[in-house]
XYZ file of N, CA and C in Angstrom:
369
model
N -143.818 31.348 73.467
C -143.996 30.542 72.306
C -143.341 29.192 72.539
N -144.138 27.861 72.036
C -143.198 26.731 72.234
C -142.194 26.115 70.879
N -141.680 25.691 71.570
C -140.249 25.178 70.925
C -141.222 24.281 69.464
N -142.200 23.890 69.953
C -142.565 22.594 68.908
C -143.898 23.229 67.762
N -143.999 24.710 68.630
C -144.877 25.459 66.914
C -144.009 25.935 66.651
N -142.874 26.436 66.834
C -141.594 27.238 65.792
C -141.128 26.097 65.084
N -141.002 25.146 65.433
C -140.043 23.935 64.289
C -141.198 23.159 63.516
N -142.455 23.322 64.031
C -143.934 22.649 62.993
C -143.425 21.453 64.106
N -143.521 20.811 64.662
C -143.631 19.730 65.608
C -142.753 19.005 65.851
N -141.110 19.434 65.528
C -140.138 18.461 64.872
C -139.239 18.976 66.147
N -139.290 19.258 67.358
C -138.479 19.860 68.803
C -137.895 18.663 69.210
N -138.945 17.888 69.280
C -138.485 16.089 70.042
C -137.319 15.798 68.846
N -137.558 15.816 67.750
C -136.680 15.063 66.663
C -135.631 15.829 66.791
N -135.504 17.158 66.640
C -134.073 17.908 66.446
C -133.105 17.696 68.101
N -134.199 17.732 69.173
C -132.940 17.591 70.425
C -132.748 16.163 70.324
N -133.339 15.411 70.104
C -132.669 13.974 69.779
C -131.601 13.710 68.890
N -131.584 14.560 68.116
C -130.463 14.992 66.784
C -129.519 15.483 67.779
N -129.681 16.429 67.991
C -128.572 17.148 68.760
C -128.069 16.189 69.831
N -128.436 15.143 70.458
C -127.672 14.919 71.259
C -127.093 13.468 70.618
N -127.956 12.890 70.278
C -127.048 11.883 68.922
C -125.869 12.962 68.534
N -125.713 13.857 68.007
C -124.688 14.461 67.354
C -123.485 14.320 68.409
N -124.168 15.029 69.262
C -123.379 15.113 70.672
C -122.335 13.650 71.170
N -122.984 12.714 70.961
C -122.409 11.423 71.401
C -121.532 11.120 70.703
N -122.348 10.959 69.013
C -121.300 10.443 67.594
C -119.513 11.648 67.855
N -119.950 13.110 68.669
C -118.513 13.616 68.285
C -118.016 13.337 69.396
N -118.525 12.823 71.046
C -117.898 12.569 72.029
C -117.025 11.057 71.549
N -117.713 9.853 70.652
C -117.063 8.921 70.553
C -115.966 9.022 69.568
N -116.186 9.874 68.255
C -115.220 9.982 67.409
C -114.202 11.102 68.129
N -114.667 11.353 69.441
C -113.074 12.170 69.522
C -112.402 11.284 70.459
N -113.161 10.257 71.160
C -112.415 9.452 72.041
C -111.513 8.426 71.360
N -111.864 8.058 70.261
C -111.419 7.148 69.519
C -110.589 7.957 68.633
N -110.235 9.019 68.489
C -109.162 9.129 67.719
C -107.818 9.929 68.996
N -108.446 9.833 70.031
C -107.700 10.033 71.371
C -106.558 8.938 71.146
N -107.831 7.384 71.477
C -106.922 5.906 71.328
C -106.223 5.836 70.631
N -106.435 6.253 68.804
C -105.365 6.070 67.620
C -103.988 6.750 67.740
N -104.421 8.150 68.281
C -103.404 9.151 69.306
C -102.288 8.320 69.919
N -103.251 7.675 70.913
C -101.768 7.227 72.248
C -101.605 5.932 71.183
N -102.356 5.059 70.494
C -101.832 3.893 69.995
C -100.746 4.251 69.227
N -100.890 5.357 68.692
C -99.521 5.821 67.579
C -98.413 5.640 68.352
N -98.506 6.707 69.234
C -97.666 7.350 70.442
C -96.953 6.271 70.758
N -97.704 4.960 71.599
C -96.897 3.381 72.128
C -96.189 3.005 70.884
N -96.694 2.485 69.509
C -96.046 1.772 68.798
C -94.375 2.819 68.186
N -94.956 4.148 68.138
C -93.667 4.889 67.730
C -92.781 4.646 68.850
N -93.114 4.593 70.752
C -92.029 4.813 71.369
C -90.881 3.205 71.126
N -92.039 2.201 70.873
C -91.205 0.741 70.472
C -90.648 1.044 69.461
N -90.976 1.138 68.712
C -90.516 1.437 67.061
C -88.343 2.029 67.248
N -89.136 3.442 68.254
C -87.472 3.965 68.426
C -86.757 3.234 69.327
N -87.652 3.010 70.746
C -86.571 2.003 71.120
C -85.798 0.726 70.747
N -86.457 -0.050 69.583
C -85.806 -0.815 68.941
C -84.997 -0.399 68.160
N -85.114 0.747 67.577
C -84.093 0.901 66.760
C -82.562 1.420 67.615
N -83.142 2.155 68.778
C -81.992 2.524 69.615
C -81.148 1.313 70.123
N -82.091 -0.092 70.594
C -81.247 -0.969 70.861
C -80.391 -1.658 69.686
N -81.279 -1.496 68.110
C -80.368 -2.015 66.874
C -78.867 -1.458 67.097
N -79.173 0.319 67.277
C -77.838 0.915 66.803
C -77.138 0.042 68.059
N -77.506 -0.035 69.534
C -76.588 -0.182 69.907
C -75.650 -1.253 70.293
N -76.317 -2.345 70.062
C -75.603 -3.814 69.622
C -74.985 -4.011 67.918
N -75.373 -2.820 66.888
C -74.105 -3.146 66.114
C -72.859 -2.084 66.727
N -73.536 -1.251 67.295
C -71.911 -0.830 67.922
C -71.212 -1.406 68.403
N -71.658 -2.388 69.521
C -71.243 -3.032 70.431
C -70.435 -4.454 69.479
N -71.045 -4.885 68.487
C -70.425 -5.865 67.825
C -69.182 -5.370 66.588
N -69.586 -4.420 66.310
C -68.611 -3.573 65.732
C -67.360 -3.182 66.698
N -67.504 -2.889 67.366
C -66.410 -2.661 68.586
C -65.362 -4.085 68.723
N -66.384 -5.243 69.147
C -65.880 -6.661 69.281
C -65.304 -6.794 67.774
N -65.608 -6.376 66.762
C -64.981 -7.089 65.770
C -63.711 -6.325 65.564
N -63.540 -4.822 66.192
C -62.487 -4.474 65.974
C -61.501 -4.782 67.247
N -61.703 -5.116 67.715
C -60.824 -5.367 69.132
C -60.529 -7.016 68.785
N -60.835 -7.684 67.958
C -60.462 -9.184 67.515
C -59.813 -8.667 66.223
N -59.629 -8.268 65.740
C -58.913 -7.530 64.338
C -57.359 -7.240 65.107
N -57.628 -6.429 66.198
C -56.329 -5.946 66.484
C -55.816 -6.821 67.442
N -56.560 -7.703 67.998
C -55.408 -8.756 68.709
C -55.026 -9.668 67.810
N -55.995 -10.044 66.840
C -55.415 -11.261 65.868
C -54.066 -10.413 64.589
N -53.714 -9.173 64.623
C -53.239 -8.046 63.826
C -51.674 -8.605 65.272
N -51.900 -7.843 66.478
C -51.064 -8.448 67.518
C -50.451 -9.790 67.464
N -51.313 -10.817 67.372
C -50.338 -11.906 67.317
C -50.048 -12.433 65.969
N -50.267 -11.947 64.751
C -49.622 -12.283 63.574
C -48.293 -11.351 64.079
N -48.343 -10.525 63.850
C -46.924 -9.470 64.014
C -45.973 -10.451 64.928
N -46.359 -10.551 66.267
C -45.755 -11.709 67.086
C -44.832 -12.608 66.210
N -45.985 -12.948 65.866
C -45.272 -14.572 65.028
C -44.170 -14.095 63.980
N -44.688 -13.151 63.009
C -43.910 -12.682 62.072
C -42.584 -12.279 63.156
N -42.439 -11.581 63.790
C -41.150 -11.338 64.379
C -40.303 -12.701 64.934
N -41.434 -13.473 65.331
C -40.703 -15.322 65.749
C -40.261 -15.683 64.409
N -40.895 -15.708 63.500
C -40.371 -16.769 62.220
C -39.330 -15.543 61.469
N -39.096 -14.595 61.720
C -37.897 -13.635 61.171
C -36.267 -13.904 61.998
N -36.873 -13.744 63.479
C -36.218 -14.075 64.599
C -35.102 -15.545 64.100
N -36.451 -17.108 63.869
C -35.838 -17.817 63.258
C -34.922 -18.124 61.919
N -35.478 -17.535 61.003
C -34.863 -17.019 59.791
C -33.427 -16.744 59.958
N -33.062 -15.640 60.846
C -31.940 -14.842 60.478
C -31.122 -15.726 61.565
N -31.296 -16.708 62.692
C -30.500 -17.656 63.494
C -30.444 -19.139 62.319
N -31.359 -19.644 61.573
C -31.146 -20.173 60.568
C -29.805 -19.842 59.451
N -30.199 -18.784 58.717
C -29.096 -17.814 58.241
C -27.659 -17.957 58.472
N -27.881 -17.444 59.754
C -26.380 -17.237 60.711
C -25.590 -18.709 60.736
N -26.653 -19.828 61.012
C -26.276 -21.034 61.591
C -25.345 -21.992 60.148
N -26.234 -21.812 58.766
C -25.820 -21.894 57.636
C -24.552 -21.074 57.219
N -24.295 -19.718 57.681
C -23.212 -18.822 57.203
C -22.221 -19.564 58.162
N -22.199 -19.760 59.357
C -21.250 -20.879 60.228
C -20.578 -22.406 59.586
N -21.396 -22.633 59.154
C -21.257 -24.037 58.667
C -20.581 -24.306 56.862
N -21.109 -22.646 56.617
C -20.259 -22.593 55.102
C -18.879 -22.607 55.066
N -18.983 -21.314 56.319
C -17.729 -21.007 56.470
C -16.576 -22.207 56.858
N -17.279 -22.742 57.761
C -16.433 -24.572 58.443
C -16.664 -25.018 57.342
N -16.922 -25.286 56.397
C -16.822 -26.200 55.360
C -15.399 -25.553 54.472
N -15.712 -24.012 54.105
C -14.355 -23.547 53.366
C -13.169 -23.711 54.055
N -13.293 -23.686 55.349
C -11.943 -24.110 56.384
C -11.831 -25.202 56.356
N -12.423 -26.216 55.916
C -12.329 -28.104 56.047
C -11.110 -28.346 55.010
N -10.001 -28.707 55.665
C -8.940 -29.612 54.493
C -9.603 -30.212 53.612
N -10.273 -31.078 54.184
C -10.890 -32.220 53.173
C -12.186 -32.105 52.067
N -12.065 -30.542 52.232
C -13.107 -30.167 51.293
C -13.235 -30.442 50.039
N -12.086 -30.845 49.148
C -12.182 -30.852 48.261
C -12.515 -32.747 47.897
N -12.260 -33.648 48.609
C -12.620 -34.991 48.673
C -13.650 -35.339 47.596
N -14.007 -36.201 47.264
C -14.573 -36.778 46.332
C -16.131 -37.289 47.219
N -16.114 -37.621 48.520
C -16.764 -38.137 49.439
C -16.929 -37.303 50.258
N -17.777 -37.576 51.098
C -18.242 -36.830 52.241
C -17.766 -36.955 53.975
N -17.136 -35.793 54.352
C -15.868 -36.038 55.933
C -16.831 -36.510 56.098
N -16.581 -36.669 57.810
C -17.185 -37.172 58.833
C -17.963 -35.657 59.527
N -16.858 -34.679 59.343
C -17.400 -33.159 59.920
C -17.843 -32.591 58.835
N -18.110 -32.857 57.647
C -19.026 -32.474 56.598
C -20.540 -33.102 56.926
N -20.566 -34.855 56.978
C -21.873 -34.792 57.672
C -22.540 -34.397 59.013
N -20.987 -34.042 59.902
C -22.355 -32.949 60.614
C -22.501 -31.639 60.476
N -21.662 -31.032 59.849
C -22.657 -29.679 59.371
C -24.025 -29.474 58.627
N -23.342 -30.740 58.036
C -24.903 -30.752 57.167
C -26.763 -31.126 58.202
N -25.852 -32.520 59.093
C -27.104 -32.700 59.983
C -27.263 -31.359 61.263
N -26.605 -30.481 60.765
C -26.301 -29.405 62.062
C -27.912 -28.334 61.336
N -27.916 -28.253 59.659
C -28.640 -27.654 59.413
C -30.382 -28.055 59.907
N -30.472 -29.358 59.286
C -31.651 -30.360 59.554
C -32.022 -29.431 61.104
C-alpha cells in the first residue's frame, strides 16, 4: 500500500512537516544551548567580580586598619613626649619655687636679680 493513498495524498506535505519540525527543534535546542553557556559566561564574570569586590575591600580594610594602629602608635608616642615634658616642666617650676622660698630677698618690694632668672628659667 502507498504512503500517499493512506494519508488521501498529503505524504509529500506531512514528511515535509516532519522534517520542518525536525529543524525548528534542532534550532530551538541549539539556541537555548547558547542562552545555556551565555548564562554560564556572564554568571562566571558576575562571581568573579564580586570575588575581586570582596577582595580589595579586604585588602583596603586591612590598610585602613594598619594606618589606625600606627597613627594610634604615634599619638601614644607623643602623648608620652608631652607628659615626659610636663612632669620636667613641673619639676623645673617646683625647683625654682623652692629657690625663690630660700631667696633672702624674697620678700622685697621689687624684683632680685635671681628672681628674674628663675622666672626667665621657666620661659
Amino acid at each position: 500500500m502507498n504512503l500517499d493513498t493512506l494519508t488521501g495524498g498529503y505524504a509529500s506535505l506531512i514528511k515535509y512537516g516532519i522534517i520542518a519540525a525536525a529543524i525548528a527543534t534542532a534550532f530551538g535546542y541549539t539556541y537555548h544551548l547558547g542562552s545555556s553557556h551565555t548564562a554560564a559566561v556572564w554568571s562566571a564574570k558576575y562571581e568573579k567580580r564580586e570575588a575581586e569586590i570582596a577582595k580589595a575591600t579586604a585588602a583596603e580594610t586591612s590598610r585602613q586598619a594598619q594606618a589606625n594602629a600606627q597613627a594610634k602608635a604615634i599619638e601614644q608616642q607623643r602623648i608620652a613626649e608631652l607628659e615626659a615634658a610636663n612632669q620636667a616642666l613641673e619639676q623645673l617650676i617646683k625647683e625654682k619655687s623652692d629657690e625663690a622660698d630660700a631667696d633672702p630677698d624674697r620678700d622685697r618690694p621689687a624684683l632680685s636679680s635671681s628672681a628674674g632668672m628663675r622666672i626667665d628659667a621657666i620661659h
